[in-house]
C-alpha positions in Angstrom: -2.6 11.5 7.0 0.2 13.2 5.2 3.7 14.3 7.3 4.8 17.2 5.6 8.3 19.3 6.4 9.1 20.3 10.1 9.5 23.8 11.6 11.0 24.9 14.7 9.0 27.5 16.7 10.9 29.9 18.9 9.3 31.5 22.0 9.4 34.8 19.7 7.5 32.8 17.4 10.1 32.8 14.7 10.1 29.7 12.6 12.6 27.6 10.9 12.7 25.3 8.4 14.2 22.0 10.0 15.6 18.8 7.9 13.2 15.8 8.3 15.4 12.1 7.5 13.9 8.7 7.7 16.3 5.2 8.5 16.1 2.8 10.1 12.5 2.9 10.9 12.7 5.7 13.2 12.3 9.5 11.5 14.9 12.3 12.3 13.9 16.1 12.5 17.2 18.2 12.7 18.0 22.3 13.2 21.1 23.8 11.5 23.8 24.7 14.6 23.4 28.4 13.9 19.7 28.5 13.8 20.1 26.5 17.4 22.6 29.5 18.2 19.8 32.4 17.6 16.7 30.9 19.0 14.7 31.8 21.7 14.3 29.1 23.5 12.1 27.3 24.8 11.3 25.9 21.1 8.7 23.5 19.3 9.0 21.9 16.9 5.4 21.4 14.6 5.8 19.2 12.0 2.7 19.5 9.8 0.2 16.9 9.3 -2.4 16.8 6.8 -5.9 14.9 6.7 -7.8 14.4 3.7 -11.1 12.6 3.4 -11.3 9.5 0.5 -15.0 8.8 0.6 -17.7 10.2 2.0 -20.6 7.3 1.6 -21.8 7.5 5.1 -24.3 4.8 4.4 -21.5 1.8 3.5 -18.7 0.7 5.9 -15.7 1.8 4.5 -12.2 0.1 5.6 -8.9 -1.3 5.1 -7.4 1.4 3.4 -3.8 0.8 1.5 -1.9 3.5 -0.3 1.1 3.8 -2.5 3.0 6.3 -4.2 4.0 6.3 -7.9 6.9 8.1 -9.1 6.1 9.4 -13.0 2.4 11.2 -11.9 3.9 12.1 -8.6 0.5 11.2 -7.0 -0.4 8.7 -4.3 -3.1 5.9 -4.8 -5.3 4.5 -2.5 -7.2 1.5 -2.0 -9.6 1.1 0.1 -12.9 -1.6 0.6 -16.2 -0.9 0.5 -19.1 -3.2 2.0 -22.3 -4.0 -0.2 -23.7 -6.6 2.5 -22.6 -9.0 4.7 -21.7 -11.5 2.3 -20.2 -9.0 -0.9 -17.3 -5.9 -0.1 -15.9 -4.4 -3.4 -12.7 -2.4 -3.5 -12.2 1.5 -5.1 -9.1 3.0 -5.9 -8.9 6.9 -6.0 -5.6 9.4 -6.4 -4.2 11.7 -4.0 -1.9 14.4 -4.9 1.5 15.3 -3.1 -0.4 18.0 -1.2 -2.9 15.9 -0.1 -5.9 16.7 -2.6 -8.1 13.8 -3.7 -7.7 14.6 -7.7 -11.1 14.8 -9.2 -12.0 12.0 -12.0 -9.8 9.1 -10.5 -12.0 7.3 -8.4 -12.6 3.5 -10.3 -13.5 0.2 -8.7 -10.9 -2.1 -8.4 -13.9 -4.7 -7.8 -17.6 -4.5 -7.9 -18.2 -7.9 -8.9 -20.8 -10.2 -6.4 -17.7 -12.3 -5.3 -16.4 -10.4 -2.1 -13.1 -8.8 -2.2 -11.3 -8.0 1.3 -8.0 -6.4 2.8 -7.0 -5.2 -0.6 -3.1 -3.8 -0.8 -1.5 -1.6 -3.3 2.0 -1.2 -4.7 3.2 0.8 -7.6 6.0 -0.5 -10.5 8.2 2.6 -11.8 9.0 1.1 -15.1 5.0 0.1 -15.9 3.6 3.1 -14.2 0.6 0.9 -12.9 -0.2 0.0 -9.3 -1.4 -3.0 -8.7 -4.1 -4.0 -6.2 -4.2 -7.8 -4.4 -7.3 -8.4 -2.4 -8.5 -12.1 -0.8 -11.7 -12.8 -2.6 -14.4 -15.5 -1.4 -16.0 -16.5 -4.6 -20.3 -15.5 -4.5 -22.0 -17.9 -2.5 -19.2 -18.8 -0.2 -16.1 -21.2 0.1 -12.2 -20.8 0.6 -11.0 -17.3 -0.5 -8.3 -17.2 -3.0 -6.1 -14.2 -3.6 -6.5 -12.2 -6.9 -5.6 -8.9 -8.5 -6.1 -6.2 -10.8 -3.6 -3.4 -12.4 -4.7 0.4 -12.5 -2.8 2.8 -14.7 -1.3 5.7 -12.8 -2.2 8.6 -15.5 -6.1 7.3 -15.6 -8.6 5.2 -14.7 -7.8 2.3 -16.9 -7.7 -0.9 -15.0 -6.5 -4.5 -16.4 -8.6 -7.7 -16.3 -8.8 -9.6 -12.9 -5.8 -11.8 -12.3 -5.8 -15.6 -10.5 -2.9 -15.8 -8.4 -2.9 -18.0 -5.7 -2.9 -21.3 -7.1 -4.1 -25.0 -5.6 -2.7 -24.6 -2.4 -5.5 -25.7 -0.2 -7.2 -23.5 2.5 -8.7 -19.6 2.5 -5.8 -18.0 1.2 -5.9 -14.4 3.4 -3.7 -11.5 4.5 -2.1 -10.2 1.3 0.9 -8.3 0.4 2.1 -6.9 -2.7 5.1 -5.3 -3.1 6.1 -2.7 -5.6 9.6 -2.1 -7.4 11.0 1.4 -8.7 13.7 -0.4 -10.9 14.2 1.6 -14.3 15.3 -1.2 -16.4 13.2 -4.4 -17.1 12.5 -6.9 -16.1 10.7 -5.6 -12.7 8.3 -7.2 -10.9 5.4 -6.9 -8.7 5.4 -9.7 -5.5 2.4 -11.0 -3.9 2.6 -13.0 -1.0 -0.4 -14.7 1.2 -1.2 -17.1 3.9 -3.0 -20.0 3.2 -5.1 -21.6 6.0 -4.9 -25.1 5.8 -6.5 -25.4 9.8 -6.9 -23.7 13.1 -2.8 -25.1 14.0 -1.5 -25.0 10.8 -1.1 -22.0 8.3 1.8 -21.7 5.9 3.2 -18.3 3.8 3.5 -18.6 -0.1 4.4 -16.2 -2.5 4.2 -15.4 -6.8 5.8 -12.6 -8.8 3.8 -10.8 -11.1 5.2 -8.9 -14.1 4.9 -4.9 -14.2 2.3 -5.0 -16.7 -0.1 -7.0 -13.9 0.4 -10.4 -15.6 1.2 -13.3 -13.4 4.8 -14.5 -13.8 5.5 -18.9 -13.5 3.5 -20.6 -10.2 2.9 -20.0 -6.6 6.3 -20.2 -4.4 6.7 -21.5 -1.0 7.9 -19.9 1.1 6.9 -21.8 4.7 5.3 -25.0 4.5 5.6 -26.6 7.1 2.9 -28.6 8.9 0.9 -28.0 12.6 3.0 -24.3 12.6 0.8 -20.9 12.7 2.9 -18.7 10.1 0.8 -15.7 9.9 0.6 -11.9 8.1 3.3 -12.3 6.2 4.2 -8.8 4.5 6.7 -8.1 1.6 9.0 -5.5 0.4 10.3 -5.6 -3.5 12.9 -3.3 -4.9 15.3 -3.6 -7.6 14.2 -7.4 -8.4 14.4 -8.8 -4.7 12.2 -9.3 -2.2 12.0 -9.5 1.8 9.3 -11.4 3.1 8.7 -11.3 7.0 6.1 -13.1 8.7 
């Protein structure tokens, strides 16, 4: 769904162009004083929401969609997973463009390996023009999941390689994050953040930046750890080389 610009609608039917704001999680649609002055009233106000369809494989289950905007293409991309069996989901990334059309050519998996790639998010680095795409993957045949990405250029379909970046933290490492930064001087960063499962009473929230050209940057950081407390869904926010990490 796309929010595009407000209008007012007067009980004439006359329509004006209202100022749409966003702060402080809450958005703002405002009239000009004088268009309040000549109104009919009573008014509406229809903002104008678009839909637009991403895939259309009616025979897979298609899910956990992410999306992300990037600055230089002005386009949006999104993420999205897409179930092979019980056991195997890949993950396709497409672009959308500011008026809400699916641009032709730009579909490319993010995964279609065996190993089963789930709740992937997306971000998008200004100065590297490349999203990046975290997912929790349970390796083929089972075990603890571990959290990985892969880079995908803005302008076209080229991908990087698959990057490790949860490290030996013990437990199905689930419910990533990434967060983006529109910095215009290096360095800037992608940040990943995860929870690792160590039990049923105790899961902790750990975290690794990852340079704007998808490469992983030093270890895995902690940022809970402590023992027997459920720390869960943590989610990020990066911009201008700091993070927020609630959870």
């Amino acid at each position: 769904v796309r929010y595009g610009n407000a209008v007012l609608v007067d009980a004439r039917g006359d329509r004006y162009a209202m100022q749409t704001g966003y702060a402080d999680g809450r958005i703002t649609l405002r009239a000009d004083r004088d268009v309040l002055d000549r109104v009919a009233f009573p008014v509406v106000v229809d903002p104008v929401l678009m839909t637009f369809t991403m895939d259309t494989s009616a025979s897979y289950d298609l899910s956990q969609p992410d999306i992300a905007f990037g600055l230089t293409d002005r386009r949006y991309m999104v993420a999205w997973e897409f179930r092979n069996s019980a056991s195997d989901y890949d993950v396709l990334a497409a672009a959308v463009d500011p008026s809400g059309i699916v641009i032709p050519g730009t579909a490319a998996w993010i995964d279609i390996s065996t190993d089963s790639w789930q709740t992937p998010r997306i971000a998008y680095n200004y100065l590297g023009n490349r999203f990046l795409v975290v997912a929790s993957v349970v390796p083929t045949g089972g075990g603890d999941a571990s959290i990985k990405s892969r880079a995908r250029n803005s302008a076209n379909t080229g991908a990087g390689v698959v990057q490790q970046i949860s490290g030996g933290d013990g437990g199905s490492k689930v419910s990533p994050d990434v967060g983006g930064d529109f910095a215009m001087f290096a360095p800037t960063y992608f940040a990943v953040v995860w929870q690792p499962s160590l039990s049923a009473s105790d899961t902790d929230v750990h975290y690794r930046m990852v340079g704007g050209d998808g490469i992983p940057v030093g270890t895995a950081q902690v940022i809970d750890n402590s023992a027997a407390t459920l720390d869960l869904r943590p989610r990020i926010a990066n911009v201008l080389n700091a993070i927020a990490i609630v959870y």
